[in-house]
Amino acid sequence: MAVHIVPAQVTDVQRVLADHPRYWGDRDLRSLHLLALVQEFGSTCLAARADDGIRGYLIGFVTPDGTGYVHLIATRDDTRGTGLGRDLYAAFVEAAREQGAVRLKAITSVANEGSVAFHRSLGFQARVEEDYNGPGRAMVVFTRALPGAP
């Protein structure tokens, strides 16, 4: 079954939210799925569509200083380990470069070992920043320069 990575639509995110546990397990991250991001940054918000639904998605945007920021990335439970997360990142890099991105950034909770391992495997540097998300709320911050960027 072919998977096509395309710009996400609001309806894609609504489908994901209706089946949220398949993407996020027991973690309730529905409040992070801001439909306004898809509305305003449609070319850098991506959905991996197949005949059986949304297999994965990435919500991201490019900041004025040229940072391609990945707000959320997830793959459905039956597609993990297939390389789809890497494919979503590759498609995001292409879309972000078109908007002038020269570096990438993402964050995750300190406890999210899977995300840390995934991002490190993609060549990201990871550092813990204390109070990143408010007092006593440390986060892991991932950064990576885009090859060929100034």
XYZ file of C-alpha atoms in Angstrom:
150
model
C 0.000 0.000 0.000
C 1.579 3.251 -1.150
C 2.167 6.100 1.270
C 2.146 9.673 -0.016
C 3.577 12.517 2.029
C 1.604 15.646 1.234
C 0.821 18.982 2.868
C -1.533 18.322 5.781
C -5.099 19.517 5.864
C -7.100 20.354 8.972
C -9.172 17.218 8.310
C -5.992 15.109 8.549
C -5.301 16.420 12.044
C -8.923 15.881 13.011
C -8.623 12.240 11.891
C -5.455 11.849 13.942
C -7.153 13.351 17.003
C -10.077 10.956 16.613
C -7.594 8.047 16.785
C -5.068 9.747 19.092
C -3.921 6.657 21.094
C -2.686 4.948 17.909
C -0.142 7.748 17.485
C 0.661 8.684 21.089
C -0.294 5.701 23.261
C -1.280 6.724 26.778
C 0.148 10.255 26.491
C -2.598 12.801 25.911
C -1.072 15.385 23.603
C -4.284 16.509 21.955
C -3.862 20.060 23.288
C -0.612 20.419 21.285
C -2.408 19.785 17.991
C -3.085 23.394 17.105
C -5.178 23.538 13.962
C -4.019 27.135 13.460
C -0.505 25.822 12.734
C -1.868 23.723 9.882
C -3.951 26.658 8.660
C -1.031 29.120 8.709
C 1.940 26.890 7.871
C 0.316 24.407 5.515
C 3.351 23.773 3.321
C 5.478 22.593 6.264
C 2.780 20.552 8.006
C 2.759 17.107 6.454
C 0.577 14.012 6.410
C 1.629 10.539 5.294
C -1.560 9.251 3.680
C -2.361 5.738 2.533
C -5.533 3.900 1.605
C -5.918 2.854 5.244
C -5.668 6.402 6.623
C -3.044 8.719 8.043
C 0.038 6.668 8.847
C 2.046 9.558 10.230
C 2.279 13.315 10.316
C 4.543 16.227 11.113
C 3.502 19.706 12.201
C 6.243 22.273 11.690
C 7.054 25.752 10.473
C 9.992 28.009 9.608
C 10.855 30.904 11.918
C 12.011 34.308 10.640
C 15.631 33.464 11.578
C 15.658 30.394 9.296
C 14.924 27.678 11.847
C 12.753 24.809 10.680
C 10.926 23.964 13.909
C 9.199 20.601 14.267
C 6.355 20.998 16.725
C 5.027 17.413 16.505
C 5.903 14.253 14.625
C 4.205 10.910 15.078
C 3.657 7.644 13.276
C 0.747 5.296 13.761
C 1.463 2.271 15.955
C 1.399 -0.172 13.015
C 3.971 1.814 11.000
C 6.698 2.358 13.575
C 10.095 1.094 12.565
C 9.352 1.371 8.835
C 11.358 4.560 8.240
C 8.252 6.714 7.894
C 9.443 9.142 10.589
C 12.682 9.638 8.650
C 10.689 10.133 5.452
C 8.512 12.766 7.126
C 11.622 14.607 8.340
C 13.169 14.447 4.851
C 10.010 15.925 3.332
C 9.977 18.621 6.019
C 13.612 19.516 5.310
C 12.760 19.984 1.635
C 9.712 22.157 2.404
C 11.589 24.154 5.058
C 14.570 24.778 2.748
C 12.162 26.265 0.200
C 11.262 28.790 2.886
C 14.876 29.615 3.740
C 15.562 27.251 6.633
C 19.235 26.730 7.443
C 18.817 24.710 10.649
C 16.334 22.430 12.382
C 15.032 22.453 15.932
C 12.672 20.305 17.978
C 12.019 19.691 21.669
C 10.774 16.831 23.816
C 10.346 15.977 27.459
C 13.394 14.715 29.322
C 11.614 11.391 29.932
C 10.919 10.718 26.238
C 13.808 8.354 25.554
C 12.341 7.186 22.251
C 12.249 10.714 20.852
C 15.788 11.401 22.063
C 17.092 8.239 20.375
C 15.162 8.967 17.167
C 16.416 12.542 16.865
C 19.999 11.549 17.657
C 19.791 8.898 14.917
C 18.881 11.721 12.512
C 22.037 13.638 13.444
C 20.539 16.095 15.922
C 22.552 17.408 18.834
C 20.574 17.074 22.082
C 20.939 19.156 25.209
C 18.810 19.508 28.321
C 17.711 23.072 29.025
C 16.497 23.679 32.545
C 13.353 25.803 32.923
C 12.830 25.720 29.128
C 9.087 25.330 29.498
C 8.769 27.289 32.747
C 10.282 26.981 36.232
C 11.287 23.410 36.974
C 10.259 22.214 33.491
C 13.383 21.042 31.714
C 13.168 19.964 28.074
C 15.537 18.271 25.666
C 16.321 20.683 22.824
C 17.428 19.178 19.509
C 19.315 21.204 16.917
C 20.882 20.362 13.585
C 22.337 22.478 10.809
C 21.085 21.701 7.328
C 23.868 20.508 5.017
C 25.001 23.210 2.638
C 23.495 25.986 4.745
C 25.637 29.083 5.372
